[in-house]
PDB file of C-alpha atoms in Angstrom:
ATOM      1  CA  MET A 191     -17.716  18.388  74.695  1.00  0.00           C
ATOM      2  CA  ALA A 192     -14.045  18.868  73.855  1.00  0.00           C
ATOM      3  CA  LYS A 193     -13.144  20.369  70.504  1.00  0.00           C
ATOM      4  CA  THR A 194     -11.782  17.861  67.981  1.00  0.00           C
ATOM      5  CA  LYS A 195      -8.561  18.612  66.160  1.00  0.00           C
ATOM      6  CA  GLU A 196      -9.073  19.802  62.594  1.00  0.00           C
ATOM      7  CA  LEU A 197      -7.668  17.543  59.872  1.00  0.00           C
ATOM      8  CA  SER A 198      -4.824  18.928  57.802  1.00  0.00           C
ATOM      9  CA  LYS A 199      -5.423  19.788  54.160  1.00  0.00           C
ATOM     10  CA  ASP A 200      -3.090  16.947  53.105  1.00  0.00           C
ATOM     11  CA  THR A 201      -5.114  14.393  55.099  1.00  0.00           C
ATOM     12  CA  ARG A 202      -8.394  15.618  53.637  1.00  0.00           C
ATOM     13  CA  ASN A 203      -6.981  15.408  50.106  1.00  0.00           C
ATOM     14  CA  LYS A 204      -5.643  11.916  50.796  1.00  0.00           C
ATOM     15  CA  ILE A 205      -9.149  10.790  51.859  1.00  0.00           C
ATOM     16  CA  VAL A 206     -10.534  12.032  48.530  1.00  0.00           C
ATOM     17  CA  ASP A 207      -7.728  10.347  46.563  1.00  0.00           C
ATOM     18  CA  LEU A 208      -8.363   6.991  48.266  1.00  0.00           C
ATOM     19  CA  HIS A 209     -12.111   7.351  47.702  1.00  0.00           C
ATOM     20  CA  GLN A 210     -11.512   8.003  43.983  1.00  0.00           C
ATOM     21  CA  VAL A 211      -9.486   4.795  43.587  1.00  0.00           C
ATOM     22  CA  GLY A 212     -12.419   2.815  44.981  1.00  0.00           C
ATOM     23  CA  LYS A 213     -11.643   2.345  48.679  1.00  0.00           C
ATOM     24  CA  THR A 214     -14.538   2.261  51.128  1.00  0.00           C
ATOM     25  CA  GLU A 215     -14.971   4.725  53.994  1.00  0.00           C
ATOM     26  CA  SER A 216     -14.163   1.992  56.534  1.00  0.00           C
ATOM     27  CA  ALA A 217     -10.966   1.009  54.721  1.00  0.00           C
ATOM     28  CA  ILE A 218      -9.851   4.641  54.427  1.00  0.00           C
ATOM     29  CA  GLY A 219     -10.543   5.168  58.130  1.00  0.00           C
ATOM     30  CA  LYS A 220      -8.483   2.132  59.140  1.00  0.00           C
ATOM     31  CA  GLN A 221      -5.590   3.140  56.844  1.00  0.00           C
ATOM     32  CA  LEU A 222      -5.435   6.719  58.131  1.00  0.00           C
ATOM     33  CA  GLY A 223      -6.494   6.032  61.718  1.00  0.00           C
ATOM     34  CA  LEU A 224      -9.708   8.048  61.440  1.00  0.00           C
ATOM     35  CA  LYS A 225     -13.335   7.438  62.317  1.00  0.00           C
ATOM     36  CA  LYS A 226     -15.613   6.268  59.509  1.00  0.00           C
ATOM     37  CA  SER A 227     -17.944   9.227  60.189  1.00  0.00           C
ATOM     38  CA  THR A 228     -15.072  11.696  59.763  1.00  0.00           C
ATOM     39  CA  VAL A 229     -14.063  10.141  56.459  1.00  0.00           C
ATOM     40  CA  GLY A 230     -17.680  10.182  55.286  1.00  0.00           C
ATOM     41  CA  ALA A 231     -18.098  13.872  56.144  1.00  0.00           C
ATOM     42  CA  ILE A 232     -15.003  14.804  54.111  1.00  0.00           C
ATOM     43  CA  ILE A 233     -16.175  12.762  51.114  1.00  0.00           C
ATOM     44  CA  ARG A 234     -19.688  14.285  51.226  1.00  0.00           C
ATOM     45  CA  LYS A 235     -18.240  17.817  51.342  1.00  0.00           C
ATOM     46  CA  TRP A 236     -16.049  17.022  48.330  1.00  0.00           C
ATOM     47  CA  LYS A 237     -18.979  15.587  46.373  1.00  0.00           C
ATOM     48  CA  THR A 238     -21.170  18.608  47.138  1.00  0.00           C
ATOM     49  CA  TYR A 239     -18.700  21.491  46.846  1.00  0.00           C
ATOM     50  CA  LYS A 240     -15.778  19.939  44.902  1.00  0.00           C
ATOM     51  CA  THR A 241     -13.395  21.120  47.639  1.00  0.00           C
ATOM     52  CA  THR A 242     -12.141  19.975  51.035  1.00  0.00           C
ATOM     53  CA  ASP A 243     -11.350  23.517  52.200  1.00  0.00           C
ATOM     54  CA  ASN A 244     -13.210  25.031  55.143  1.00  0.00           C
ATOM     55  CA  LEU A 245     -16.336  26.838  53.999  1.00  0.00           C
ATOM     56  CA  PRO A 246     -17.297  30.300  55.309  1.00  0.00           C
ATOM     57  CA  ARG A 247     -19.307  30.095  58.536  1.00  0.00           C
ATOM     58  CA  SER A 248     -22.269  32.408  58.937  1.00  0.00           C
ATOM     59  CA  GLY A 249     -22.161  32.556  62.748  1.00  0.00           C
ATOM     60  CA  ALA A 250     -24.658  34.374  64.921  1.00  0.00           C
ATOM     61  CA  PRO A 251     -25.890  37.696  63.495  1.00  0.00           C
ATOM     62  CA  ARG A 252     -24.504  40.850  65.110  1.00  0.00           C
ATOM     63  CA  LYS A 253     -26.839  42.313  67.709  1.00  0.00           C
ATOM     64  CA  ILE A 254     -25.703  45.850  66.881  1.00  0.00           C
ATOM     65  CA  SER A 255     -26.289  47.040  63.335  1.00  0.00           C
ATOM     66  CA  PRO A 256     -23.487  48.743  61.363  1.00  0.00           C
ATOM     67  CA  ARG A 257     -25.301  52.018  61.966  1.00  0.00           C
ATOM     68  CA  GLY A 258     -25.365  51.332  65.720  1.00  0.00           C
ATOM     69  CA  VAL A 259     -21.658  50.502  65.689  1.00  0.00           C
ATOM     70  CA  LYS A 260     -20.891  53.836  64.023  1.00  0.00           C
ATOM     71  CA  MET A 261     -23.045  55.644  66.582  1.00  0.00           C
ATOM     72  CA  ILE A 262     -21.345  54.212  69.688  1.00  0.00           C
ATOM     73  CA  THR A 263     -17.872  54.502  68.128  1.00  0.00           C
ATOM     74  CA  ARG A 264     -18.525  58.162  67.366  1.00  0.00           C
ATOM     75  CA  THR A 265     -19.826  58.681  70.921  1.00  0.00           C
ATOM     76  CA  VAL A 266     -16.725  57.292  72.664  1.00  0.00           C
ATOM     77  CA  SER A 267     -14.434  59.099  70.213  1.00  0.00           C
ATOM     78  CA  LYS A 268     -15.992  62.418  71.255  1.00  0.00           C
ATOM     79  CA  ASN A 269     -16.116  61.503  74.947  1.00  0.00           C
ATOM     80  CA  PRO A 270     -13.723  58.657  75.923  1.00  0.00           C
ATOM     81  CA  ARG A 271     -15.189  58.586  79.459  1.00  0.00           C
ATOM     82  CA  THR A 272     -18.552  57.368  78.204  1.00  0.00           C
ATOM     83  CA  THR A 273     -19.532  54.243  80.184  1.00  0.00           C
ATOM     84  CA  ARG A 274     -20.933  50.998  78.832  1.00  0.00           C
ATOM     85  CA  GLY A 275     -24.153  51.759  80.692  1.00  0.00           C
ATOM     86  CA  ASP A 276     -24.464  55.053  78.806  1.00  0.00           C
ATOM     87  CA  LEU A 277     -24.036  53.233  75.496  1.00  0.00           C
ATOM     88  CA  VAL A 278     -26.568  50.541  76.457  1.00  0.00           C
ATOM     89  CA  ASN A 279     -29.098  53.293  77.168  1.00  0.00           C
ATOM     90  CA  ASP A 280     -28.296  55.101  73.909  1.00  0.00           C
ATOM     91  CA  LEU A 281     -28.884  51.944  71.880  1.00  0.00           C
ATOM     92  CA  GLN A 282     -32.046  51.091  73.801  1.00  0.00           C
ATOM     93  CA  ARG A 283     -33.490  54.490  72.952  1.00  0.00           C
ATOM     94  CA  ALA A 284     -32.648  53.698  69.317  1.00  0.00           C
ATOM     95  CA  GLY A 285     -34.546  50.392  69.542  1.00  0.00           C
ATOM     96  CA  THR A 286     -31.624  47.959  70.135  1.00  0.00           C
ATOM     97  CA  LYS A 287     -31.380  46.018  73.385  1.00  0.00           C
ATOM     98  CA  VAL A 288     -27.861  44.775  74.225  1.00  0.00           C
ATOM     99  CA  THR A 289     -25.757  43.929  77.256  1.00  0.00           C
ATOM    100  CA  LYS A 290     -22.580  45.581  78.508  1.00  0.00           C
ATOM    101  CA  PRO A 291     -20.326  42.684  77.357  1.00  0.00           C
ATOM    102  CA  THR A 292     -21.755  43.127  73.849  1.00  0.00           C
ATOM    103  CA  ILE A 293     -20.737  46.809  73.979  1.00  0.00           C
ATOM    104  CA  SER A 294     -17.205  45.830  75.054  1.00  0.00           C
ATOM    105  CA  ASN A 295     -16.847  43.223  72.306  1.00  0.00           C
ATOM    106  CA  THR A 296     -18.169  45.602  69.640  1.00  0.00           C
ATOM    107  CA  LEU A 297     -15.809  48.436  70.594  1.00  0.00           C
ATOM    108  CA  ARG A 298     -12.880  46.024  70.844  1.00  0.00           C
ATOM    109  CA  ARG A 299     -13.481  44.995  67.237  1.00  0.00           C
ATOM    110  CA  GLN A 300     -13.231  48.697  66.366  1.00  0.00           C
ATOM    111  CA  GLY A 301      -9.780  48.868  67.988  1.00  0.00           C
ATOM    112  CA  LEU A 302     -10.987  50.493  71.224  1.00  0.00           C
ATOM    113  CA  LYS A 303     -10.543  49.144  74.728  1.00  0.00           C
ATOM    114  CA  SER A 304     -11.352  50.287  78.253  1.00  0.00           C
ATOM    115  CA  CYS A 305      -8.263  51.633  80.068  1.00  0.00           C
ATOM    116  CA  SER A 306      -7.406  53.745  83.070  1.00  0.00           C
ATOM    117  CA  ASP A 307      -6.879  57.300  81.912  1.00  0.00           C
ATOM    118  CA  ARG A 308      -3.260  58.432  81.642  1.00  0.00           C
ATOM    119  CA  ARG A 309      -2.391  61.739  83.234  1.00  0.00           C
ATOM    120  CA  VAL A 310       0.076  64.118  81.657  1.00  0.00           C
ATOM    121  CA  PRO A 311       1.180  67.638  82.574  1.00  0.00           C
ATOM    122  CA  LEU A 312      -0.938  70.510  81.270  1.00  0.00           C
ATOM    123  CA  LEU A 313       1.440  72.173  78.803  1.00  0.00           C
ATOM    124  CA  LYS A 314       1.205  75.712  77.491  1.00  0.00           C
ATOM    125  CA  ALA A 315       3.151  76.923  74.466  1.00  0.00           C
ATOM    126  CA  VAL A 316       5.906  78.353  76.707  1.00  0.00           C
ATOM    127  CA  HIS A 317       6.313  74.943  78.397  1.00  0.00           C
ATOM    128  CA  VAL A 318       6.568  73.185  75.049  1.00  0.00           C
ATOM    129  CA  GLN A 319       9.280  75.569  73.861  1.00  0.00           C
ATOM    130  CA  ALA A 320      11.223  75.235  77.130  1.00  0.00           C
ATOM    131  CA  ARG A 321      11.141  71.432  76.935  1.00  0.00           C
ATOM    132  CA  LEU A 322      12.268  71.512  73.305  1.00  0.00           C
ATOM    133  CA  LYS A 323      15.101  73.903  74.171  1.00  0.00           C
ATOM    134  CA  PHE A 324      16.200  71.604  77.037  1.00  0.00           C
ATOM    135  CA  ALA A 325      16.167  68.548  74.749  1.00  0.00           C
ATOM    136  CA  ARG A 326      18.212  70.263  72.047  1.00  0.00           C
ATOM    137  CA  GLU A 327      20.779  71.582  74.521  1.00  0.00           C
ATOM    138  CA  HIS A 328      21.365  68.124  76.033  1.00  0.00           C
ATOM    139  CA  LEU A 329      20.865  65.993  72.929  1.00  0.00           C
ATOM    140  CA  ASP A 330      24.557  65.172  72.531  1.00  0.00           C
ATOM    141  CA  ASP A 331      25.527  65.009  76.216  1.00  0.00           C
ATOM    142  CA  PRO A 332      27.651  61.910  76.889  1.00  0.00           C
ATOM    143  CA  ASP A 333      26.450  59.227  79.305  1.00  0.00           C
ATOM    144  CA  GLU A 334      29.138  60.276  81.786  1.00  0.00           C
ATOM    145  CA  ASP A 335      27.434  63.651  82.242  1.00  0.00           C
ATOM    146  CA  TRP A 336      24.097  62.067  83.161  1.00  0.00           C
ATOM    147  CA  GLU A 337      25.820  59.625  85.510  1.00  0.00           C
ATOM    148  CA  ASN A 338      27.053  62.651  87.451  1.00  0.00           C
ATOM    149  CA  VAL A 339      23.543  64.000  88.179  1.00  0.00           C
ATOM    150  CA  ILE A 340      21.668  63.543  91.447  1.00  0.00           C
ATOM    151  CA  TRP A 341      17.936  63.589  90.700  1.00  0.00           C
ATOM    152  CA  SER A 342      15.452  64.570  93.388  1.00  0.00           C
ATOM    153  CA  ASP A 343      11.748  65.042  93.985  1.00  0.00           C
ATOM    154  CA  GLU A 344       8.959  64.996  96.545  1.00  0.00           C
ATOM    155  CA  THR A 345       6.205  62.423  96.251  1.00  0.00           C
ATOM    156  CA  LYS A 346       2.870  61.741  97.917  1.00  0.00           C
ATOM    157  CA  ILE A 347       2.091  58.247  99.260  1.00  0.00           C
ATOM    158  CA  GLU A 348      -1.499  57.171  99.913  1.00  0.00           C
ATOM    159  CA  LEU A 349      -1.777  55.127 103.117  1.00  0.00           C
ATOM    160  CA  PHE A 350      -5.307  53.907 102.486  1.00  0.00           C
ATOM    161  CA  GLY A 351      -6.992  53.296  99.161  1.00  0.00           C
ATOM    162  CA  LYS A 352      -5.590  54.855  96.043  1.00  0.00           C
ATOM    163  CA  ASN A 353      -5.854  57.984  93.949  1.00  0.00           C
ATOM    164  CA  SER A 354      -9.147  57.907  92.081  1.00  0.00           C
ATOM    165  CA  THR A 355      -8.950  56.756  88.477  1.00  0.00           C
ATOM    166  CA  ARG A 356     -11.443  56.885  85.660  1.00  0.00           C
ATOM    167  CA  ARG A 357     -11.936  54.500  82.786  1.00  0.00           C
ATOM    168  CA  VAL A 358     -11.723  55.702  79.212  1.00  0.00           C
ATOM    169  CA  TRP A 359     -12.232  54.104  75.795  1.00  0.00           C
ATOM    170  CA  ARG A 360      -9.161  54.686  73.694  1.00  0.00           C
ATOM    171  CA  THR A 361      -6.628  53.558  71.190  1.00  0.00           C
ATOM    172  CA  LYS A 362      -4.299  56.185  72.725  1.00  0.00           C
ATOM    173  CA  ASN A 363      -5.632  58.838  75.071  1.00  0.00           C
ATOM    174  CA  THR A 364      -4.383  61.208  77.745  1.00  0.00           C
ATOM    175  CA  ILE A 365      -6.016  63.897  79.848  1.00  0.00           C
ATOM    176  CA  PRO A 366      -4.249  67.070  81.041  1.00  0.00           C
ATOM    177  CA  THR A 367      -3.756  67.614  84.759  1.00  0.00           C
ATOM    178  CA  VAL A 368      -2.423  70.319  87.012  1.00  0.00           C
ATOM    179  CA  LYS A 369      -0.352  69.840  90.162  1.00  0.00           C
ATOM    180  CA  HIS A 370      -2.155  69.748  93.493  1.00  0.00           C
ATOM    181  CA  GLY A 371      -1.208  69.209  97.126  1.00  0.00           C
ATOM    182  CA  GLY A 372      -2.527  66.907  99.833  1.00  0.00           C
ATOM    183  CA  GLY A 373      -1.918  63.330 100.802  1.00  0.00           C
ATOM    184  CA  ASN A 374      -1.180  61.292 103.874  1.00  0.00           C
ATOM    185  CA  ILE A 375       2.605  61.024 103.677  1.00  0.00           C
ATOM    186  CA  MET A 376       5.033  63.273 101.806  1.00  0.00           C
ATOM    187  CA  LEU A 377       8.526  61.978 101.045  1.00  0.00           C
ATOM    188  CA  TRP A 378      11.665  63.620  99.693  1.00  0.00           C
ATOM    189  CA  GLY A 379      14.212  61.437  97.984  1.00  0.00           C
ATOM    190  CA  CYS A 380      17.130  61.474  95.568  1.00  0.00           C
ATOM    191  CA  PHE A 381      19.120  59.047  93.461  1.00  0.00           C
ATOM    192  CA  SER A 382      21.782  58.853  90.775  1.00  0.00           C
ATOM    193  CA  ALA A 383      22.980  56.309  88.245  1.00  0.00           C
ATOM    194  CA  LYS A 384      24.967  54.761  91.111  1.00  0.00           C
ATOM    195  CA  GLY A 385      21.910  54.054  93.260  1.00  0.00           C
ATOM    196  CA  PRO A 386      19.378  55.628  95.654  1.00  0.00           C
ATOM    197  CA  GLY A 387      20.255  58.343  98.126  1.00  0.00           C
ATOM    198  CA  ARG A 388      18.404  59.184 101.310  1.00  0.00           C
ATOM    199  CA  LEU A 389      14.592  58.985 101.609  1.00  0.00           C
ATOM    200  CA  ILE A 390      13.061  61.448 104.074  1.00  0.00           C
ATOM    201  CA  CYS A 391       9.530  61.518 105.503  1.00  0.00           C
ATOM    202  CA  VAL A 392       8.250  65.103 105.658  1.00  0.00           C
ATOM    203  CA  LYS A 393       6.000  65.245 108.722  1.00  0.00           C
ATOM    204  CA  GLU A 394       4.862  68.852 108.391  1.00  0.00           C
ATOM    205  CA  ARG A 395       3.782  71.046 105.510  1.00  0.00           C
ATOM    206  CA  MET A 396       6.970  71.766 103.608  1.00  0.00           C
ATOM    207  CA  ASN A 397       8.106  75.360 103.108  1.00  0.00           C
ATOM    208  CA  GLY A 398      11.277  76.899 101.752  1.00  0.00           C
ATOM    209  CA  ALA A 399      13.102  76.811 105.089  1.00  0.00           C
ATOM    210  CA  MET A 400      12.240  73.143 105.644  1.00  0.00           C
ATOM    211  CA  TYR A 401      13.321  72.281 102.092  1.00  0.00           C
ATOM    212  CA  ARG A 402      16.717  73.929 102.620  1.00  0.00           C
ATOM    213  CA  GLU A 403      17.075  72.026 105.910  1.00  0.00           C
ATOM    214  CA  ILE A 404      16.332  68.736 104.122  1.00  0.00           C
ATOM    215  CA  LEU A 405      18.993  69.508 101.505  1.00  0.00           C
ATOM    216  CA  SER A 406      21.483  70.556 104.171  1.00  0.00           C
ATOM    217  CA  GLU A 407      21.063  67.339 106.178  1.00  0.00           C
ATOM    218  CA  ASN A 408      20.566  64.828 103.360  1.00  0.00           C
ATOM    219  CA  LEU A 409      21.859  65.950  99.960  1.00  0.00           C
ATOM    220  CA  LEU A 410      25.580  66.083 100.749  1.00  0.00           C
ATOM    221  CA  PRO A 411      25.502  62.803 102.755  1.00  0.00           C
ATOM    222  CA  SER A 412      23.714  61.185  99.815  1.00  0.00           C
ATOM    223  CA  ALA A 413      26.340  62.463  97.370  1.00  0.00           C
ATOM    224  CA  SER A 414      29.075  61.151  99.641  1.00  0.00           C
ATOM    225  CA  ALA A 415      27.438  57.732 100.028  1.00  0.00           C
ATOM    226  CA  LEU A 416      26.958  57.492  96.258  1.00  0.00           C
ATOM    227  CA  LYS A 417      30.623  58.443  95.707  1.00  0.00           C
ATOM    228  CA  MET A 418      29.692  61.150  93.212  1.00  0.00           C
ATOM    229  CA  LYS A 419      32.515  62.619  91.149  1.00  0.00           C
ATOM    230  CA  ARG A 420      33.813  66.131  91.710  1.00  0.00           C
ATOM    231  CA  GLY A 421      31.502  68.703  90.099  1.00  0.00           C
ATOM    232  CA  TRP A 422      28.357  66.580  90.336  1.00  0.00           C
ATOM    233  CA  VAL A 423      25.072  68.266  89.331  1.00  0.00           C
ATOM    234  CA  PHE A 424      21.895  68.561  91.395  1.00  0.00           C
ATOM    235  CA  GLN A 425      18.448  68.357  89.783  1.00  0.00           C
ATOM    236  CA  HIS A 426      15.160  69.531  91.222  1.00  0.00           C
ATOM    237  CA  ASP A 427      12.051  70.871  89.531  1.00  0.00           C
ATOM    238  CA  ASN A 428      10.610  74.390  89.538  1.00  0.00           C
ATOM    239  CA  ASN A 429       8.474  74.066  92.640  1.00  0.00           C
ATOM    240  CA  PRO A 430       8.251  77.532  94.284  1.00  0.00           C
ATOM    241  CA  LYS A 431      10.162  76.218  97.321  1.00  0.00           C
ATOM    242  CA  HIS A 432      12.996  75.198  94.997  1.00  0.00           C
ATOM    243  CA  THR A 433      13.117  78.441  93.035  1.00  0.00           C
ATOM    244  CA  ALA A 434      12.689  80.822  95.967  1.00  0.00           C
ATOM    245  CA  ARG A 435      15.378  83.517  96.170  1.00  0.00           C
ATOM    246  CA  ALA A 436      16.553  82.222  99.565  1.00  0.00           C
ATOM    247  CA  THR A 437      16.921  78.689  98.221  1.00  0.00           C
ATOM    248  CA  LYS A 438      18.838  79.849  95.138  1.00  0.00           C
ATOM    249  CA  GLU A 439      21.154  81.885  97.339  1.00  0.00           C
ATOM    250  CA  TRP A 440      21.697  78.932  99.685  1.00  0.00           C
ATOM    251  CA  LEU A 441      22.568  76.662  96.755  1.00  0.00           C
ATOM    252  CA  ARG A 442      24.965  79.298  95.383  1.00  0.00           C
ATOM    253  CA  LYS A 443      26.763  79.636  98.722  1.00  0.00           C
ATOM    254  CA  LYS A 444      27.104  75.862  98.988  1.00  0.00           C
ATOM    255  CA  HIS A 445      28.589  75.848  95.458  1.00  0.00           C
ATOM    256  CA  PHE A 446      25.993  73.370  94.140  1.00  0.00           C
ATOM    257  CA  LYS A 447      25.711  73.050  90.378  1.00  0.00           C
ATOM    258  CA  VAL A 448      21.987  72.972  89.548  1.00  0.00           C
ATOM    259  CA  LEU A 449      20.586  71.539  86.345  1.00  0.00           C
ATOM    260  CA  GLU A 450      18.382  74.110  84.610  1.00  0.00           C
ATOM    261  CA  TRP A 451      14.950  72.497  84.444  1.00  0.00           C
ATOM    262  CA  PRO A 452      11.970  73.208  82.117  1.00  0.00           C
ATOM    263  CA  SER A 453       8.654  73.746  83.916  1.00  0.00           C
ATOM    264  CA  GLN A 454       5.925  71.076  83.866  1.00  0.00           C
ATOM    265  CA  SER A 455       8.337  68.283  82.972  1.00  0.00           C
ATOM    266  CA  PRO A 456       8.043  65.478  85.555  1.00  0.00           C
ATOM    267  CA  ASP A 457       8.183  62.938  82.729  1.00  0.00           C
ATOM    268  CA  LEU A 458      11.758  64.052  81.986  1.00  0.00           C
ATOM    269  CA  ASN A 459      12.871  63.178  85.515  1.00  0.00           C
ATOM    270  CA  PRO A 460      13.937  59.506  85.832  1.00  0.00           C
ATOM    271  CA  ILE A 461      13.139  59.580  89.558  1.00  0.00           C
ATOM    272  CA  GLU A 462       9.448  59.394  88.582  1.00  0.00           C
ATOM    273  CA  ASN A 463      10.048  55.762  87.592  1.00  0.00           C
ATOM    274  CA  LEU A 464      11.743  55.068  90.916  1.00  0.00           C
TER     275      LEU A 464
END
């Protein structure tokens, strides 16, 4: 059955006013365009409770006691990867039988929801200080300086399926990760504020020599196609292939300006969004 629209407070008060001046329920209904039963219900509520306001509804009792709510909230706070099945079993051992949707609804009322875990770099104190130093040094750089940077990175593309994810209960939650290799396709790419540069498929395991070859064949053509200004700056992270002595020497001989980059800072590189 479809839900009926609730009468406004003014309409309910008008029903009472008309009733008090002696009009019948039928007459009030005809005047206001309402059913006689609706008018009667409003008048009976007013006679019983002396108000036409909505009264508190009791609703169905909670299946999980306040103590049970505290228990499962404490459990997922300590271990956000706890599953609904785990919580169902915990409550059953405590004498409360509930379903998984009940667990979800209860935790949602506590401000917790099930999300895919977010991965962030594993930062040591030295990484934190390096990132802070980088931010302070570039805090007042004008937009023109950033528009003159070519950003680059390698990325792994999964051909089939996707990287495994886990669900966590959280208001805000992250888990630390470390870098690892592997994958079906490895790509190298670059871009600037003026647009994307070349995108290269790396068909073999990349080493320092291959990385320098990629830069030699693709970085300068990308800068030319993007019409970068004189003195443009190249950015890459601190991957060992990038920081190898031979690579640094090659960059120096080619007169490339390289942006000093703090370790473990992929989130500072706008190419991650691309």
